[in-house]
């Protein structure tokens, strides 16, 4: 008898295991789940090799920046290795293309940006500065003319492992509990998900660096509307998820309700599990 027992499979991160279960339970989400697994595995690999960022601001400068409503992560403080960033950008675009989330023409054009010289470096810096809530930033001028709108999606995903590392380090140095704005205290981007904590607070999750911060439970983070009569909120039948629609700016936000949940929030899973809710929100006239 020389047969060895089969080697047990390597333990997967819980998020990936949950995504596989989601796919079994809701086969209609299979393609979205597979794309998410590919993106998460790629980002995890990159983030593991991103060095600890050097934060050049003194604690009192961070406090002052925060008081002025500015983002805490300055572009120069992101531990960006350009060779690694190019690779991450290419791999992100490859995954999106493979799952038809990126048009072939856009894909070709975006790949051109990382092939030719150093132009991607200035594009990323300009895009970050224009979208990070820095003083004088103008999000409309975030990219040079002629580049596809899908550049945003690729940059958000490709920058995430580098930016998340900066936010992680800063979160240990700066108290953001007093932050009461709708944009991310670390990178200035918008929330794209929320978590209702067991204590009933609502924490917003940044759509770019994935940092979280507490925000008024029934205030719209996009336009600051806090008139209860103009916020429409509805839950899924199982009570696991909730949608807040704002009847002033007509945008919506999805949330995981951890109050009676069997597991903690997992944003990488919950954003995919709630894709059917996007359709429901859009049908009611809201936009993402
Ligand atoms: Zn952020
Ligand atoms: Zn609003």
PDB file of C-alpha atoms and ligand atoms in Angstrom:
ATOM      1  CA  UNK A   1       0.000   0.000   0.000  1.00  0.00           C
ATOM      2  CA  UNK A   2       1.816   3.069  -1.174  1.00  0.00           C
ATOM      3  CA  UNK A   3      -1.199   5.248  -1.775  1.00  0.00           C
ATOM      4  CA  UNK A   4      -1.139   8.275   0.416  1.00  0.00           C
ATOM      5  CA  UNK A   5      -4.365   9.839   1.524  1.00  0.00           C
ATOM      6  CA  UNK A   6      -5.231  12.881  -0.569  1.00  0.00           C
ATOM      7  CA  UNK A   7      -3.757  16.048   0.824  1.00  0.00           C
ATOM      8  CA  UNK A   8      -6.407  18.151   2.525  1.00  0.00           C
ATOM      9  CA  UNK A   9      -7.176  21.332   0.582  1.00  0.00           C
ATOM     10  CA  UNK A  10      -5.412  24.456   1.804  1.00  0.00           C
ATOM     11  CA  UNK A  11      -7.603  26.410   4.181  1.00  0.00           C
ATOM     12  CA  UNK A  12      -9.265  29.254   2.327  1.00  0.00           C
ATOM     13  CA  UNK A  13      -9.899  32.671   3.804  1.00  0.00           C
ATOM     14  CA  UNK A  14     -13.405  32.742   5.218  1.00  0.00           C
ATOM     15  CA  UNK A  15     -14.522  35.385   2.742  1.00  0.00           C
ATOM     16  CA  UNK A  16     -13.674  33.117  -0.198  1.00  0.00           C
ATOM     17  CA  UNK A  17     -15.385  30.131   1.417  1.00  0.00           C
ATOM     18  CA  UNK A  18     -18.502  32.253   2.013  1.00  0.00           C
ATOM     19  CA  UNK A  19     -18.450  33.373  -1.610  1.00  0.00           C
ATOM     20  CA  UNK A  20     -18.379  29.749  -2.781  1.00  0.00           C
ATOM     21  CA  UNK A  21     -21.350  28.980  -0.552  1.00  0.00           C
ATOM     22  CA  UNK A  22     -23.173  31.971  -1.960  1.00  0.00           C
ATOM     23  CA  UNK A  23     -22.598  30.632  -5.465  1.00  0.00           C
ATOM     24  CA  UNK A  24     -24.091  27.262  -4.495  1.00  0.00           C
ATOM     25  CA  UNK A  25     -27.095  28.923  -2.907  1.00  0.00           C
ATOM     26  CA  UNK A  26     -27.666  31.457  -5.701  1.00  0.00           C
ATOM     27  CA  UNK A  27     -26.310  30.064  -8.982  1.00  0.00           C
ATOM     28  CA  UNK A  28     -27.521  33.184 -10.811  1.00  0.00           C
ATOM     29  CA  UNK A  29     -24.714  35.077  -9.038  1.00  0.00           C
ATOM     30  CA  UNK A  30     -22.031  32.616 -10.230  1.00  0.00           C
ATOM     31  CA  UNK A  31     -20.232  34.934 -12.646  1.00  0.00           C
ATOM     32  CA  UNK A  32     -20.211  37.837 -10.169  1.00  0.00           C
ATOM     33  CA  UNK A  33     -18.902  35.535  -7.431  1.00  0.00           C
ATOM     34  CA  UNK A  34     -16.136  34.129  -9.637  1.00  0.00           C
ATOM     35  CA  UNK A  35     -15.018  37.623 -10.625  1.00  0.00           C
ATOM     36  CA  UNK A  36     -15.022  38.729  -6.991  1.00  0.00           C
ATOM     37  CA  UNK A  37     -12.933  35.714  -5.938  1.00  0.00           C
ATOM     38  CA  UNK A  38     -10.402  36.449  -8.695  1.00  0.00           C
ATOM     39  CA  UNK A  39     -10.174  40.109  -7.631  1.00  0.00           C
ATOM     40  CA  UNK A  40      -9.915  39.359  -3.905  1.00  0.00           C
ATOM     41  CA  UNK A  41      -7.233  36.708  -4.396  1.00  0.00           C
ATOM     42  CA  UNK A  42      -5.211  39.024  -6.602  1.00  0.00           C
ATOM     43  CA  UNK A  43      -5.537  41.955  -4.178  1.00  0.00           C
ATOM     44  CA  UNK A  44      -4.596  39.747  -1.232  1.00  0.00           C
ATOM     45  CA  UNK A  45      -1.398  38.671  -3.015  1.00  0.00           C
ATOM     46  CA  UNK A  46      -0.464  42.272  -3.787  1.00  0.00           C
ATOM     47  CA  UNK A  47      -1.284  43.606  -0.335  1.00  0.00           C
ATOM     48  CA  UNK A  48       0.926  40.974   1.285  1.00  0.00           C
ATOM     49  CA  UNK A  49       3.966  42.455  -0.419  1.00  0.00           C
ATOM     50  CA  UNK A  50       3.127  46.167  -0.040  1.00  0.00           C
ATOM     51  CA  UNK A  51       5.578  47.678   2.460  1.00  0.00           C
ATOM     52  CA  UNK A  52       4.412  49.599   5.485  1.00  0.00           C
ATOM     53  CA  UNK A  53       3.837  53.182   4.412  1.00  0.00           C
ATOM     54  CA  UNK A  54       5.881  55.988   5.794  1.00  0.00           C
ATOM     55  CA  UNK A  55       3.488  58.646   7.091  1.00  0.00           C
ATOM     56  CA  UNK A  56       5.207  61.975   6.816  1.00  0.00           C
ATOM     57  CA  UNK A  57       2.624  63.998   8.752  1.00  0.00           C
ATOM     58  CA  UNK A  58       2.967  64.731  12.441  1.00  0.00           C
ATOM     59  CA  UNK A  59       0.017  63.828  14.718  1.00  0.00           C
ATOM     60  CA  UNK A  60      -1.038  67.480  15.099  1.00  0.00           C
ATOM     61  CA  UNK A  61      -0.965  67.934  11.317  1.00  0.00           C
ATOM     62  CA  UNK A  62      -3.234  64.908  10.967  1.00  0.00           C
ATOM     63  CA  UNK A  63      -5.661  66.374  13.488  1.00  0.00           C
ATOM     64  CA  UNK A  64      -5.682  69.714  11.658  1.00  0.00           C
ATOM     65  CA  UNK A  65      -6.208  68.040   8.292  1.00  0.00           C
ATOM     66  CA  UNK A  66      -9.119  66.088   9.672  1.00  0.00           C
ATOM     67  CA  UNK A  67     -10.704  69.144  11.255  1.00  0.00           C
ATOM     68  CA  UNK A  68     -10.585  70.855   7.863  1.00  0.00           C
ATOM     69  CA  UNK A  69     -12.387  67.915   6.269  1.00  0.00           C
ATOM     70  CA  UNK A  70      -9.406  66.836   4.195  1.00  0.00           C
ATOM     71  CA  UNK A  71      -8.310  63.274   3.510  1.00  0.00           C
ATOM     72  CA  UNK A  72      -5.534  61.896   5.654  1.00  0.00           C
ATOM     73  CA  UNK A  73      -3.685  59.830   3.044  1.00  0.00           C
ATOM     74  CA  UNK A  74      -1.629  62.117   0.854  1.00  0.00           C
ATOM     75  CA  UNK A  75      -0.650  60.742  -2.521  1.00  0.00           C
ATOM     76  CA  UNK A  76       3.042  60.745  -1.667  1.00  0.00           C
ATOM     77  CA  UNK A  77       2.380  58.657   1.435  1.00  0.00           C
ATOM     78  CA  UNK A  78       0.884  55.717  -0.475  1.00  0.00           C
ATOM     79  CA  UNK A  79       3.562  52.987  -0.664  1.00  0.00           C
ATOM     80  CA  UNK A  80       3.328  52.689  -4.442  1.00  0.00           C
ATOM     81  CA  UNK A  81       5.906  50.642  -6.253  1.00  0.00           C
ATOM     82  CA  UNK A  82       5.230  51.492  -9.888  1.00  0.00           C
ATOM     83  CA  UNK A  83       6.327  48.145 -11.282  1.00  0.00           C
ATOM     84  CA  UNK A  84       3.986  46.419  -8.892  1.00  0.00           C
ATOM     85  CA  UNK A  85       1.212  48.923  -9.568  1.00  0.00           C
ATOM     86  CA  UNK A  86       1.446  48.341 -13.337  1.00  0.00           C
ATOM     87  CA  UNK A  87       1.184  44.610 -12.778  1.00  0.00           C
ATOM     88  CA  UNK A  88      -1.809  45.085 -10.477  1.00  0.00           C
ATOM     89  CA  UNK A  89      -3.467  47.420 -12.992  1.00  0.00           C
ATOM     90  CA  UNK A  90      -2.960  44.889 -15.810  1.00  0.00           C
ATOM     91  CA  UNK A  91      -4.221  41.984 -13.742  1.00  0.00           C
ATOM     92  CA  UNK A  92      -7.277  43.973 -12.651  1.00  0.00           C
ATOM     93  CA  UNK A  93      -8.109  44.872 -16.253  1.00  0.00           C
ATOM     94  CA  UNK A  94      -7.566  41.227 -17.296  1.00  0.00           C
ATOM     95  CA  UNK A  95     -10.023  39.974 -14.689  1.00  0.00           C
ATOM     96  CA  UNK A  96     -12.669  42.571 -15.560  1.00  0.00           C
ATOM     97  CA  UNK A  97     -12.253  41.786 -19.260  1.00  0.00           C
ATOM     98  CA  UNK A  98     -12.457  38.034 -18.675  1.00  0.00           C
ATOM     99  CA  UNK A  99     -15.821  38.491 -16.971  1.00  0.00           C
ATOM    100  CA  UNK A 100     -17.084  40.977 -19.556  1.00  0.00           C
ATOM    101  CA  UNK A 101     -17.080  43.829 -17.055  1.00  0.00           C
ATOM    102  CA  UNK A 102     -14.837  45.842 -19.371  1.00  0.00           C
ATOM    103  CA  UNK A 103     -15.434  46.493 -23.077  1.00  0.00           C
ATOM    104  CA  UNK A 104     -12.724  45.208 -25.458  1.00  0.00           C
ATOM    105  CA  UNK A 105     -11.970  48.751 -26.750  1.00  0.00           C
ATOM    106  CA  UNK A 106     -11.657  50.125 -23.218  1.00  0.00           C
ATOM    107  CA  UNK A 107      -9.424  47.225 -22.274  1.00  0.00           C
ATOM    108  CA  UNK A 108      -7.051  47.914 -25.171  1.00  0.00           C
ATOM    109  CA  UNK A 109      -6.918  51.608 -24.414  1.00  0.00           C
ATOM    110  CA  UNK A 110      -6.264  51.065 -20.697  1.00  0.00           C
ATOM    111  CA  UNK A 111      -3.568  48.479 -21.383  1.00  0.00           C
ATOM    112  CA  UNK A 112      -1.893  51.080 -23.593  1.00  0.00           C
ATOM    113  CA  UNK A 113      -1.525  53.337 -20.556  1.00  0.00           C
ATOM    114  CA  UNK A 114       0.719  50.868 -18.737  1.00  0.00           C
ATOM    115  CA  UNK A 115       2.713  49.966 -21.825  1.00  0.00           C
ATOM    116  CA  UNK A 116       3.862  53.425 -22.822  1.00  0.00           C
ATOM    117  CA  UNK A 117       6.473  55.221 -20.758  1.00  0.00           C
ATOM    118  CA  UNK A 118       5.539  56.641 -17.399  1.00  0.00           C
ATOM    119  CA  UNK A 119       2.234  58.265 -18.278  1.00  0.00           C
ATOM    120  CA  UNK A 120       0.296  56.057 -15.874  1.00  0.00           C
ATOM    121  CA  UNK A 121       2.150  57.642 -12.956  1.00  0.00           C
ATOM    122  CA  UNK A 122       0.901  61.152 -13.600  1.00  0.00           C
ATOM    123  CA  UNK A 123      -2.572  59.853 -14.469  1.00  0.00           C
ATOM    124  CA  UNK A 124      -2.870  58.048 -11.129  1.00  0.00           C
ATOM    125  CA  UNK A 125      -1.614  61.039  -9.166  1.00  0.00           C
ATOM    126  CA  UNK A 126      -3.988  63.444 -10.905  1.00  0.00           C
ATOM    127  CA  UNK A 127      -6.909  61.058 -10.470  1.00  0.00           C
ATOM    128  CA  UNK A 128      -6.197  60.538  -6.779  1.00  0.00           C
ATOM    129  CA  UNK A 129      -5.753  64.229  -6.035  1.00  0.00           C
ATOM    130  CA  UNK A 130      -8.938  65.129  -7.927  1.00  0.00           C
ATOM    131  CA  UNK A 131     -11.046  62.512  -6.145  1.00  0.00           C
ATOM    132  CA  UNK A 132      -9.647  62.542  -2.624  1.00  0.00           C
ATOM    133  CA  UNK A 133     -11.363  65.635  -1.309  1.00  0.00           C
ATOM    134  CA  UNK A 134      -8.081  67.566  -1.181  1.00  0.00           C
ATOM    135  CA  UNK A 135      -8.469  71.322  -0.988  1.00  0.00           C
ATOM    136  CA  UNK A 136      -9.202  72.686  -4.466  1.00  0.00           C
ATOM    137  CA  UNK A 137      -9.802  69.211  -5.897  1.00  0.00           C
ATOM    138  CA  UNK A 138     -12.089  68.989  -8.898  1.00  0.00           C
ATOM    139  CA  UNK A 139     -13.388  65.488  -9.537  1.00  0.00           C
ATOM    140  CA  UNK A 140     -14.565  66.493 -13.003  1.00  0.00           C
ATOM    141  CA  UNK A 141     -10.962  66.891 -14.131  1.00  0.00           C
ATOM    142  CA  UNK A 142      -9.866  63.548 -12.751  1.00  0.00           C
ATOM    143  CA  UNK A 143      -8.654  62.060 -16.033  1.00  0.00           C
ATOM    144  CA  UNK A 144      -7.213  63.359 -19.289  1.00  0.00           C
ATOM    145  CA  UNK A 145      -9.764  63.746 -22.083  1.00  0.00           C
ATOM    146  CA  UNK A 146     -10.398  60.734 -24.255  1.00  0.00           C
ATOM    147  CA  UNK A 147      -9.893  58.054 -21.630  1.00  0.00           C
ATOM    148  CA  UNK A 148     -12.822  55.696 -21.022  1.00  0.00           C
ATOM    149  CA  UNK A 149     -15.048  56.154 -17.944  1.00  0.00           C
ATOM    150  CA  UNK A 150     -14.130  52.604 -16.926  1.00  0.00           C
ATOM    151  CA  UNK A 151     -10.694  53.932 -15.954  1.00  0.00           C
ATOM    152  CA  UNK A 152     -12.305  54.801 -12.592  1.00  0.00           C
ATOM    153  CA  UNK A 153     -13.293  51.213 -11.911  1.00  0.00           C
ATOM    154  CA  UNK A 154      -9.854  49.827 -12.783  1.00  0.00           C
ATOM    155  CA  UNK A 155      -8.032  52.468 -10.740  1.00  0.00           C
ATOM    156  CA  UNK A 156     -10.282  51.989  -7.698  1.00  0.00           C
ATOM    157  CA  UNK A 157      -9.532  48.257  -7.687  1.00  0.00           C
ATOM    158  CA  UNK A 158      -5.852  48.466  -8.637  1.00  0.00           C
ATOM    159  CA  UNK A 159      -5.001  51.144  -6.085  1.00  0.00           C
ATOM    160  CA  UNK A 160      -6.902  49.404  -3.278  1.00  0.00           C
ATOM    161  CA  UNK A 161      -4.144  47.112  -1.934  1.00  0.00           C
ATOM    162  CA  UNK A 162      -1.718  50.043  -1.695  1.00  0.00           C
ATOM    163  CA  UNK A 163      -4.218  52.521  -0.311  1.00  0.00           C
ATOM    164  CA  UNK A 164      -5.764  50.069   2.155  1.00  0.00           C
ATOM    165  CA  UNK A 165      -2.330  49.592   3.690  1.00  0.00           C
ATOM    166  CA  UNK A 166      -1.993  53.352   4.250  1.00  0.00           C
ATOM    167  CA  UNK A 167      -5.471  53.594   5.750  1.00  0.00           C
ATOM    168  CA  UNK A 168      -4.735  50.654   8.053  1.00  0.00           C
ATOM    169  CA  UNK A 169      -1.614  52.304   9.416  1.00  0.00           C
ATOM    170  CA  UNK A 170      -3.265  55.698   9.807  1.00  0.00           C
ATOM    171  CA  UNK A 171      -6.277  54.186  11.545  1.00  0.00           C
ATOM    172  CA  UNK A 172      -3.932  53.163  14.354  1.00  0.00           C
ATOM    173  CA  UNK A 173      -2.625  56.704  14.735  1.00  0.00           C
ATOM    174  CA  UNK A 174      -5.639  58.913  14.246  1.00  0.00           C
ATOM    175  CA  UNK A 175      -8.950  58.861  16.026  1.00  0.00           C
ATOM    176  CA  UNK A 176     -11.662  59.213  13.385  1.00  0.00           C
ATOM    177  CA  UNK A 177     -14.571  58.769  15.803  1.00  0.00           C
ATOM    178  CA  UNK A 178     -15.389  62.478  15.526  1.00  0.00           C
ATOM    179  CA  UNK A 179     -15.530  62.384  11.707  1.00  0.00           C
ATOM    180  CA  UNK A 180     -19.066  63.159  10.612  1.00  0.00           C
ATOM    181  CA  UNK A 181     -18.753  63.597   6.877  1.00  0.00           C
ATOM    182  CA  UNK A 182     -20.107  61.403   4.132  1.00  0.00           C
ATOM    183  CA  UNK A 183     -16.736  60.839   2.451  1.00  0.00           C
ATOM    184  CA  UNK A 184     -13.908  58.624   3.644  1.00  0.00           C
ATOM    185  CA  UNK A 185     -11.653  60.240   6.279  1.00  0.00           C
ATOM    186  CA  UNK A 186      -8.635  58.426   4.848  1.00  0.00           C
ATOM    187  CA  UNK A 187      -8.873  58.726   1.065  1.00  0.00           C
ATOM    188  CA  UNK A 188     -11.852  61.012   0.456  1.00  0.00           C
ATOM    189  CA  UNK A 189     -13.785  58.551  -1.738  1.00  0.00           C
ATOM    190  CA  UNK A 190     -17.477  57.750  -1.273  1.00  0.00           C
ATOM    191  CA  UNK A 191     -18.909  54.926   0.793  1.00  0.00           C
ATOM    192  CA  UNK A 192     -20.343  52.119  -1.306  1.00  0.00           C
ATOM    193  CA  UNK A 193     -21.659  49.905   1.479  1.00  0.00           C
ATOM    194  CA  UNK A 194     -22.586  50.113   5.154  1.00  0.00           C
ATOM    195  CA  UNK A 195     -22.713  47.895   8.214  1.00  0.00           C
ATOM    196  CA  UNK A 196     -25.272  48.207  11.007  1.00  0.00           C
ATOM    197  CA  UNK A 197     -23.380  47.154  14.128  1.00  0.00           C
ATOM    198  CA  UNK A 198     -24.907  44.953  16.860  1.00  0.00           C
ATOM    199  CA  UNK A 199     -25.184  48.190  18.893  1.00  0.00           C
ATOM    200  CA  UNK A 200     -27.274  49.821  16.152  1.00  0.00           C
ATOM    201  CA  UNK A 201     -24.672  52.278  14.819  1.00  0.00           C
ATOM    202  CA  UNK A 202     -24.202  52.543  11.097  1.00  0.00           C
ATOM    203  CA  UNK A 203     -20.652  52.325   9.778  1.00  0.00           C
ATOM    204  CA  UNK A 204     -19.942  53.398   6.216  1.00  0.00           C
ATOM    205  CA  UNK A 205     -17.422  51.443   4.140  1.00  0.00           C
ATOM    206  CA  UNK A 206     -15.194  53.311   1.712  1.00  0.00           C
ATOM    207  CA  UNK A 207     -15.554  52.074  -1.859  1.00  0.00           C
ATOM    208  CA  UNK A 208     -11.857  52.630  -2.524  1.00  0.00           C
ATOM    209  CA  UNK A 209      -9.682  51.927   0.559  1.00  0.00           C
ATOM    210  CA  UNK A 210     -12.335  49.863   2.447  1.00  0.00           C
ATOM    211  CA  UNK A 211     -11.869  51.851   5.687  1.00  0.00           C
ATOM    212  CA  UNK A 212     -14.954  52.287   7.887  1.00  0.00           C
ATOM    213  CA  UNK A 213     -16.346  55.176   9.888  1.00  0.00           C
ATOM    214  CA  UNK A 214     -19.476  55.760  11.939  1.00  0.00           C
ATOM    215  CA  UNK A 215     -22.121  57.993  10.388  1.00  0.00           C
ATOM    216  CA  UNK A 216     -25.681  59.045  11.275  1.00  0.00           C
ATOM    217  CA  UNK A 217     -27.999  56.068  10.792  1.00  0.00           C
ATOM    218  CA  UNK A 218     -30.538  57.904   8.697  1.00  0.00           C
ATOM    219  CA  UNK A 219     -28.507  60.669   7.085  1.00  0.00           C
ATOM    220  CA  UNK A 220     -27.702  60.396   3.378  1.00  0.00           C
ATOM    221  CA  UNK A 221     -23.887  60.344   3.056  1.00  0.00           C
ATOM    222  CA  UNK A 222     -24.089  61.679  -0.507  1.00  0.00           C
ATOM    223  CA  UNK A 223     -26.066  64.887   0.095  1.00  0.00           C
ATOM    224  CA  UNK A 224     -26.346  65.089   3.934  1.00  0.00           C
ATOM    225  CA  UNK A 225     -30.148  64.972   3.793  1.00  0.00           C
ATOM    226  CA  UNK A 226     -31.360  63.989   7.273  1.00  0.00           C
ATOM    227  CA  UNK A 227     -35.086  64.568   6.848  1.00  0.00           C
ATOM    228  CA  UNK A 228     -36.524  61.208   7.897  1.00  0.00           C
ATOM    229  CA  UNK A 229     -39.557  61.749   5.691  1.00  0.00           C
ATOM    230  CA  UNK A 230     -37.258  61.840   2.675  1.00  0.00           C
ATOM    231  CA  UNK A 231     -35.253  58.696   3.384  1.00  0.00           C
ATOM    232  CA  UNK A 232     -36.810  55.436   2.228  1.00  0.00           C
ATOM    233  CA  UNK A 233     -35.439  52.372   3.946  1.00  0.00           C
ATOM    234  CA  UNK A 234     -36.367  48.746   3.323  1.00  0.00           C
ATOM    235  CA  UNK A 235     -34.974  45.398   4.453  1.00  0.00           C
ATOM    236  CA  UNK A 236     -34.698  42.014   2.793  1.00  0.00           C
ATOM    237  CA  UNK A 237     -37.197  39.402   3.953  1.00  0.00           C
ATOM    238  CA  UNK A 238     -34.595  37.637   6.093  1.00  0.00           C
ATOM    239  CA  UNK A 239     -33.597  40.944   7.706  1.00  0.00           C
ATOM    240  CA  UNK A 240     -29.969  40.454   6.739  1.00  0.00           C
ATOM    241  CA  UNK A 241     -29.650  43.448   4.427  1.00  0.00           C
ATOM    242  CA  UNK A 242     -31.147  46.898   4.217  1.00  0.00           C
ATOM    243  CA  UNK A 243     -31.303  49.607   1.534  1.00  0.00           C
ATOM    244  CA  UNK A 244     -31.509  53.348   2.215  1.00  0.00           C
ATOM    245  CA  UNK A 245     -32.784  55.449  -0.663  1.00  0.00           C
ATOM    246  CA  UNK A 246     -32.475  59.229  -0.494  1.00  0.00           C
ATOM    247  CA  UNK A 247     -35.469  61.099  -1.899  1.00  0.00           C
ATOM    248  CA  UNK A 248     -33.443  64.302  -2.270  1.00  0.00           C
ATOM    249  CA  UNK A 249     -30.403  63.197  -4.332  1.00  0.00           C
ATOM    250  CA  UNK A 250     -31.975  59.846  -5.385  1.00  0.00           C
ATOM    251  CA  UNK A 251     -28.943  57.796  -4.556  1.00  0.00           C
ATOM    252  CA  UNK A 252     -29.042  54.634  -2.454  1.00  0.00           C
ATOM    253  CA  UNK A 253     -26.786  52.736  -0.086  1.00  0.00           C
ATOM    254  CA  UNK A 254     -26.904  49.066   0.870  1.00  0.00           C
ATOM    255  CA  UNK A 255     -26.113  47.777   4.356  1.00  0.00           C
ATOM    256  CA  UNK A 256     -25.465  44.526   6.183  1.00  0.00           C
ATOM    257  CA  UNK A 257     -27.495  44.348   9.380  1.00  0.00           C
ATOM    258  CA  UNK A 258     -25.304  42.646  11.990  1.00  0.00           C
ATOM    259  CA  UNK A 259     -27.834  43.018  14.805  1.00  0.00           C
ATOM    260  CA  UNK A 260     -29.302  39.531  14.515  1.00  0.00           C
ATOM    261  CA  UNK A 261     -26.718  38.029  12.200  1.00  0.00           C
ATOM    262  CA  UNK A 262     -24.998  34.682  12.442  1.00  0.00           C
ATOM    263  CA  UNK A 263     -21.688  36.082  11.198  1.00  0.00           C
ATOM    264  CA  UNK A 264     -19.913  39.443  11.100  1.00  0.00           C
ATOM    265  CA  UNK A 265     -20.147  41.612   7.981  1.00  0.00           C
ATOM    266  CA  UNK A 266     -17.856  40.584   5.119  1.00  0.00           C
ATOM    267  CA  UNK A 267     -17.928  43.403   2.653  1.00  0.00           C
ATOM    268  CA  UNK A 268     -16.365  41.355  -0.166  1.00  0.00           C
ATOM    269  CA  UNK A 269     -19.212  38.847   0.178  1.00  0.00           C
ATOM    270  CA  UNK A 270     -22.061  41.164   1.108  1.00  0.00           C
ATOM    271  CA  UNK A 271     -21.620  43.508  -1.826  1.00  0.00           C
ATOM    272  CA  UNK A 272     -22.059  40.515  -4.147  1.00  0.00           C
ATOM    273  CA  UNK A 273     -24.880  38.873  -2.179  1.00  0.00           C
ATOM    274  CA  UNK A 274     -26.829  42.127  -2.449  1.00  0.00           C
ATOM    275  CA  UNK A 275     -26.599  42.505  -6.232  1.00  0.00           C
ATOM    276  CA  UNK A 276     -30.330  41.691  -6.532  1.00  0.00           C
ATOM    277  CA  UNK A 277     -31.002  44.642  -4.205  1.00  0.00           C
ATOM    278  CA  UNK A 278     -29.313  46.990  -6.671  1.00  0.00           C
ATOM    279  CA  UNK A 279     -31.911  46.021  -9.224  1.00  0.00           C
ATOM    280  CA  UNK A 280     -34.680  46.616  -6.671  1.00  0.00           C
ATOM    281  CA  UNK A 281     -33.292  50.048  -5.752  1.00  0.00           C
ATOM    282  CA  UNK A 282     -32.874  51.082  -9.377  1.00  0.00           C
ATOM    283  CA  UNK A 283     -36.412  49.938 -10.105  1.00  0.00           C
ATOM    284  CA  UNK A 284     -37.598  52.340  -7.388  1.00  0.00           C
ATOM    285  CA  UNK A 285     -35.832  55.180  -9.157  1.00  0.00           C
ATOM    286  CA  UNK A 286     -32.585  55.388  -7.176  1.00  0.00           C
ATOM    287  CA  UNK A 287     -29.087  55.307  -8.613  1.00  0.00           C
ATOM    288  CA  UNK A 288     -25.883  53.896  -7.164  1.00  0.00           C
TER     289      UNK A 288
HETATM  290 ZN1  LIG B   1     -11.174  55.494   1.625  1.00  0.00          ZN
HETATM  291 ZN1  LIG B   2     -28.988  62.180  -0.680  1.00  0.00          ZN
END
